[in-house]
Amino acid sequence: MSGELYLAEIMGAGAALFDYDNDGDLDVYLVQGGMLGPGKTLADAVFPPPPGRDLRDRLFRNDLVVGEDGERRLRFTDVTEASGIRAQGYGMGVATGDFDNDGFTDLYVTNFGGNQLLRNNGDGTFSDTTEKSGTGDPGWSVSAAFIDYDRDGWLDLYVGDYVKLDLAKQKHCYSTSSALDYCTPLVYEPTPDRLYHNRGDGSFEDASDSAGITQAFGAALGVVVADVNGDGWPDIYVANDASPNQLWINQGNGTFRDDAMMAGAAVNMGGAAEGSMGVDAADYDSDGDVDLFTTNLTAETNTLYVNDGQGWFEDRTITMGLAAPSNAYTGFGTGWYDFDNDGWLDLFVANGAVAIKALSNTSDPFPLRQTNQLFRSEAGRGFSEVTADAGPALRLSEVSRGAAFGDVDNDGDTDILVTNDSGPVHLLLNQTGSRASWLGLRVVDAKGCDALGARVEIRPASDPPLWRRVHTDGSYASASDPRVLVGLGTRRASPTVLVHWPDDQVEEWRNLPLNRYSTLRQGEGDEPGSREKGSHD
Amino acid sequence: MTERSGTTGLVPPRPAWVRSGRRPGLRRSVASGLLVCVLATAPQTDAASANAGLIAVPVPKLAGAEESVARALGAARAQLDALVARDNVEPHELADAFGETGLLYHAHVAFDAAEACYQNAMVLAPDDFRWPYLLAYVHQQNGRLEQAARYYRKALAVQPDHLPAKLRLAEVYIELEQLGRAEPLLEAAVSSDELKARALSGLGQIALARRDYQRAATLLEQALAAAPDASRLHYTLAMAYRGLKDLERARYHLEQRGEHEPEIPDALIDGLATLSTGPHTLYRYAMSAVRAHRYDAAAEAFSEALEMEPDNVNARVSLARALYLAGNRVAAEESLEQVLTQSPDQPLANLLLGVMYEQKRSPDKAIASYRRALQGDPAHAGAHYHLANALARSGRYEAAAPHYAQTLQQAPDMLRARTMEVIALIRSGAPRAMIQERLEAARDRYPDNQLFAYCLALLLAASPQDSAADAERALMLGMELYEQAPVPEHAELVAMAYAAMGKFEEAVPTMETALATAAAFQAYELVPRLEAELKAYRQGKPTPGGWRDHSPRLEPPPTDAVAVFRDYPSDTPY
C-alpha cells in the first residue's frame, strides 16, 4: 500500500491449491503484490512487510504426514527458492492446469502488468515460458482459467482483463464525505479479455478476435468455465465489475457468442449491472445443469442465477435466501462446496470492502474489514447462513479477496485458503465434513492429466444423482483442487459413478471405496450399465 | 438553494422541509423536565445518560475531508454540544438539533455518527416521523435490512400515509424474501403518480420471482408507461416476455435496456444531497443528478462548486453539458467560451462547441473548433470523428479519410467510422490497394456486414487485380449478398462479376434480372446505369463507367448534439 489509493492495491491477490509434485497432497501458491508508484520503495509502505522479506510470489510444499493412527500433521515448507519461480510482477491471481500434457500442473500468474506462464518441469522446479508461449498479456489481468475450448486435448487459456490503469495519470476520486477514496472501475476504460489457443508445441496463438470474445467486454474480475447448455462444449462466464457480465457460449467452431443478456445472467433481476468480483458454477440444486453465482458490492447482494436446463437463467437470489445476508458485504472469492458432506453444495464467500467511503470514528487506516460467510444448503431448496456456528475461523474480520478450495489434509472434507489484502493468508481447516461418508475422486485423462471439464455423475442407490465438475477455476483470482469430493451423508453404500469426459465418452465405475481417494483414469472405466469394475489407489 | 456553510463556517439554515417533519399538533410531555435534568450533568453528547435513553454520538475522524466539510461538521458538532450543555432545552429543540446534525453527518457518510444522532432524536421526539425514517435509510444504505425494516415500520407508525416510506419498506421486504408483506405496501404506493412506476416495478419483480410471467409483463408495461425514461424496466420486462416465450418482444426490450430506474421522489431523502458541502461533494451530487437525467439540478450543483473552484475547467465543461441538456443553450455556449479563455485547446470544450456550431449550420466554425480540439489532444477520437464527418459533408473526402482512420485507432469498434472511412476512400480516389486493405480488415471484424462485402465485391469485380481469382471471389460474395437480400444492386454485382470473368452469357440474364428487380422495387434511378451495363454485356464488353460511382450513396449521419453532450465520455468530469 503506497498511500496513493491506486486501484490495483485494493484488488488482489489470489492463491492456488494444487499438487505440484504429484505426491497426492495439495501445495500452496501465494500471489504477492508490491509497491506501486514512481519512486516508491517499501519504506513508503503504509503497511510495511516484515524486515528482510522480499515481496514475491511463494510456493509452499505440503509435507502432510498421516500417522498410522490416522492423526494428521500438516506442515508447509517454503520451496520458492528451490522451485526457481521468479514472479515479481504486481501479482493479482493464478490459474492452474497442465498446458503441455506432461502430467505436471503448471501455473499462469496474472499481474498488473505482464502475466507469466510457469511450466512445471516435474522435478520440483518451474521455468518461465511466457515469452515462448506468447501469453504475456501486458495489461491488467486478474482471473484466468485453463479451458480446452476446441476439444483438441490441449488446454487453452482464457484471461480476464480488468481496466487500463496508468499510474502516471492517477485519477483522484472522492467519496461523498469529500475525502479521497479508491476510484470505481467506471472511471477507467475496460480492456478486452484474451483467449489463447494452445498450439500443442508450448506456444499459444492469440485467438481473441477470431473467437469473437473482443466483441463484448467489461472490467473482468471473475472467470469460470462450464458447459451451461449441455451441448458438450465448454462455455465461459465472466463476472465484470460494474458492467453486465458475459456468458460466452461456445459455438463449437472456434468462436463464441455472448448470450448473457438474453440468458438472464448479465445483470440482476432488477436489470442492474453489479460490481461482480467472484464467481462459481455448479449444480447446487442437483437438477443436472450448471448454475452460476457471483459476489458483488455492499448494498447490491450477491446473485444466484439458476439454470433452466437449456443455458438460460433466472435470478433466484431472493427466493433462495441469499439476498439479505449478503447485502452488507462486498464479496470476492467464493465457491460451492459440500462443507458438511451431506451431498448438497454449500456456499462460502470471502468478504472485504473496496471503498473507504465513510467518515468513521475509528483510527484504522484501512477500514475495509468484513467477516466471511458460510451458507448451508437446505437440500437445494435454499440457503441459510451458518457463519455464527462455523467456529472462530469464520469470525475473522479482514479484507478478504481470494479463496482457494481443496482438501489440504486429505481427511475427506473441503478446506479453504483465504487471502487478504494487506493481511496474512489464512488456511481454514474443515473440522466437520469428514464425519460424514465421502467419496474422493481424482479424475484424469488417459495421459494422467486432470481432466478439466469432465463432469462426474454420482448415482446413490435410491436418490437422484449428484453432479460435480472437474475444475480448478472460479472464485476470485484463485485456483482450487481439481479433485472431486462428494459428500454422501449417512450413506454407506458406494454409489455408481459415471464420468462424462470432455470428448463425449462416458465411463462408469462401481464399488469405489468410500472415505478415501480413488483415481479414475479415462479408458479404465466400464461401459455404462455393464459389469462392475473399479480402480482405486 | 440555501447559503452554504463552506464560506461562513456556520451550519446552513434549515431548509423548510426539515421543519416540516414533525407531526402537527404534538405537545411534549412532562418527561422533558427529567430529560433536561439528566442532561445538565452530562454537558457533552459523548457523556449522554443511559437513563435518558440517549447514546453517545461518536466523533468522526475528519482527516482527509475537505476543509469546508471539516469546518461545517465541526461547527455543527460544536453547536450541538453547546445546546446539550444548556439548561432547560425543550426536548423537541434538542431532538431537532440531534436530527439536523445527524443529517449533516449522513450527507457526508459519517454513518455511525448519523445513526447515533437519529437514535437520540427519536428518543427525544418519538412522534417525529423524520428520525426513524432517516435511521431506516442509513441502515438500508449499509445493507442492514432487518434494522431498516424495523425503523421504516416505526416511521410508518408515526405517519401511516407516507408513501415513499411504504415503498422503501416494501423494497426491503423484497430483499428479505417477505414478498407477501411487500405487496400491499407497493399497491398503496401505486396510487401516487410520482411513485407509481417504482411501485409497479416492485410488483412486477415479485411476479417474476413467483414466475407469474403474464402478471409481471402486465405490471411492468404499466410501469414503463408511467415512466418511459426508466430504461432499466426494459430488462425486467424482457425477462417476463422471455418467460412467456415471446422472444421477439424480449429481444426488443433488451435492446432498449438502460441503467435508469424509476425514481422515488422524496423530499427528505433527496434533501440529503443538498446538505453536502465542499466542491467535491457537490460534484458527486452533480454527477449523480446527471446520471438521473436531472440536468437542472446538476447544473446548479456544478455552478455552486465552481464558485469555490472557479479554475476547474473540467467542471466548467461539465456545467456546460448540464446546461445544454437542461435546455439552456446560450448559457452552455457561454460556459464553453469561458473554458476556452482559460484553456484554448481544451479538447472536450472545443468538441462540444464544434457540435453547437454544426447545429447553427456554421460548418467552418465547427471544423475550426474540431481542429483546435486536436491541438489539445491529437488522439481525441471524438474530434477526429466529427471533423471527418464535417469534412465529408462538404465533399472533402480526401481530408476526411485520415480522420476516420484516426478515430478507428482509438475506437476500433466504431462501425460508423469504419463505414465512412471506406466511403471516403472510395470517393476521394484513394488507391485500390488501400481500399481493399481497409475492406478486408473491416470484413474480418464484421464478417456479416453487407456493406463491406458489397464494396469489396464491387472493387474485385470492377477493378480486378488478379483477374480470375478476384472475379471469382466477387462472384461468390455477390451471390451470398443476393441470397441474403435480392435487391437490384446485388444482382448487378453478380452480373458484373460474371462479366469480369468473361462469362457474358451468364452476365446478360443476370443483368436482366437486376433490371426487373429495379422495376419491382421502383428503384428507377438505377435503370439508366443497369441498361448501359446490359448493353455492354450483350456486346461482350466489360462494365462501363467507374466502379467508384457504384459505391453506396452514404453520407455521414447528422450530428446528434444531445447525444454528444449527454454521452461523450469524459475522463475527468471535474
PDB file of C-alpha atoms in Angstrom, chain B residues 443 447 449-462 469-501 510 513-514 517:
ATOM      1  CA  ARG B 443     -14.735  -7.831 -43.134  1.00  0.00           C
ATOM      2  CA  PRO B 447     -17.972 -10.753 -41.285  1.00  0.00           C
ATOM      3  CA  ASN B 449     -21.740  -6.728 -42.652  1.00  0.00           C
ATOM      4  CA  GLN B 450     -23.327  -6.448 -46.085  1.00  0.00           C
ATOM      5  CA  LEU B 451     -21.940  -3.057 -46.953  1.00  0.00           C
ATOM      6  CA  PHE B 452     -18.319  -4.107 -46.581  1.00  0.00           C
ATOM      7  CA  ALA B 453     -18.991  -7.275 -48.514  1.00  0.00           C
ATOM      8  CA  TYR B 454     -20.697  -5.274 -51.238  1.00  0.00           C
ATOM      9  CA  CYS B 455     -17.890  -2.734 -51.557  1.00  0.00           C
ATOM     10  CA  LEU B 456     -15.252  -5.442 -51.636  1.00  0.00           C
ATOM     11  CA  ALA B 457     -17.128  -7.403 -54.263  1.00  0.00           C
ATOM     12  CA  LEU B 458     -17.575  -4.243 -56.283  1.00  0.00           C
ATOM     13  CA  LEU B 459     -13.883  -3.489 -56.153  1.00  0.00           C
ATOM     14  CA  LEU B 460     -12.909  -7.019 -57.111  1.00  0.00           C
ATOM     15  CA  ALA B 461     -15.423  -7.274 -59.927  1.00  0.00           C
ATOM     16  CA  ALA B 462     -14.902  -3.915 -61.472  1.00  0.00           C
ATOM     17  CA  ALA B 469      -9.272 -15.024 -58.524  1.00  0.00           C
ATOM     18  CA  ASP B 470     -10.684 -11.586 -57.884  1.00  0.00           C
ATOM     19  CA  ALA B 471     -13.622 -12.072 -60.166  1.00  0.00           C
ATOM     20  CA  GLU B 472     -14.417 -15.469 -58.678  1.00  0.00           C
ATOM     21  CA  ARG B 473     -14.333 -14.041 -55.223  1.00  0.00           C
ATOM     22  CA  ALA B 474     -16.519 -11.156 -56.359  1.00  0.00           C
ATOM     23  CA  LEU B 475     -18.986 -13.681 -57.773  1.00  0.00           C
ATOM     24  CA  MET B 476     -19.077 -15.648 -54.521  1.00  0.00           C
ATOM     25  CA  LEU B 477     -19.603 -12.534 -52.446  1.00  0.00           C
ATOM     26  CA  GLY B 478     -22.211 -11.218 -54.835  1.00  0.00           C
ATOM     27  CA  MET B 479     -24.178 -14.449 -54.750  1.00  0.00           C
ATOM     28  CA  GLU B 480     -24.095 -14.535 -50.976  1.00  0.00           C
ATOM     29  CA  LEU B 481     -25.342 -10.990 -50.850  1.00  0.00           C
ATOM     30  CA  TYR B 482     -28.097 -11.675 -53.344  1.00  0.00           C
ATOM     31  CA  GLU B 483     -29.237 -14.669 -51.352  1.00  0.00           C
ATOM     32  CA  GLN B 484     -29.387 -12.557 -48.204  1.00  0.00           C
ATOM     33  CA  ALA B 485     -31.096  -9.647 -49.926  1.00  0.00           C
ATOM     34  CA  PRO B 486     -32.306  -9.997 -53.554  1.00  0.00           C
ATOM     35  CA  VAL B 487     -32.096  -6.296 -54.384  1.00  0.00           C
ATOM     36  CA  PRO B 488     -31.152  -4.906 -57.812  1.00  0.00           C
ATOM     37  CA  GLU B 489     -27.680  -3.751 -56.689  1.00  0.00           C
ATOM     38  CA  HIS B 490     -26.764  -7.258 -55.602  1.00  0.00           C
ATOM     39  CA  ALA B 491     -27.999  -8.774 -58.842  1.00  0.00           C
ATOM     40  CA  GLU B 492     -25.996  -6.138 -60.683  1.00  0.00           C
ATOM     41  CA  LEU B 493     -22.947  -7.125 -58.671  1.00  0.00           C
ATOM     42  CA  VAL B 494     -23.298 -10.759 -59.684  1.00  0.00           C
ATOM     43  CA  ALA B 495     -23.627  -9.705 -63.308  1.00  0.00           C
ATOM     44  CA  MET B 496     -20.516  -7.545 -63.015  1.00  0.00           C
ATOM     45  CA  ALA B 497     -18.588 -10.475 -61.597  1.00  0.00           C
ATOM     46  CA  TYR B 498     -19.660 -12.707 -64.485  1.00  0.00           C
ATOM     47  CA  ALA B 499     -18.637 -10.001 -66.896  1.00  0.00           C
ATOM     48  CA  ALA B 500     -15.233  -9.686 -65.216  1.00  0.00           C
ATOM     49  CA  MET B 501     -14.812 -13.436 -65.758  1.00  0.00           C
ATOM     50  CA  THR B 510     -28.388 -11.708 -64.526  1.00  0.00           C
ATOM     51  CA  THR B 513     -32.926  -9.837 -63.542  1.00  0.00           C
ATOM     52  CA  ALA B 514     -31.376  -6.756 -61.966  1.00  0.00           C
ATOM     53  CA  THR B 517     -35.883  -6.185 -59.757  1.00  0.00           C
TER      54      THR B 517
END
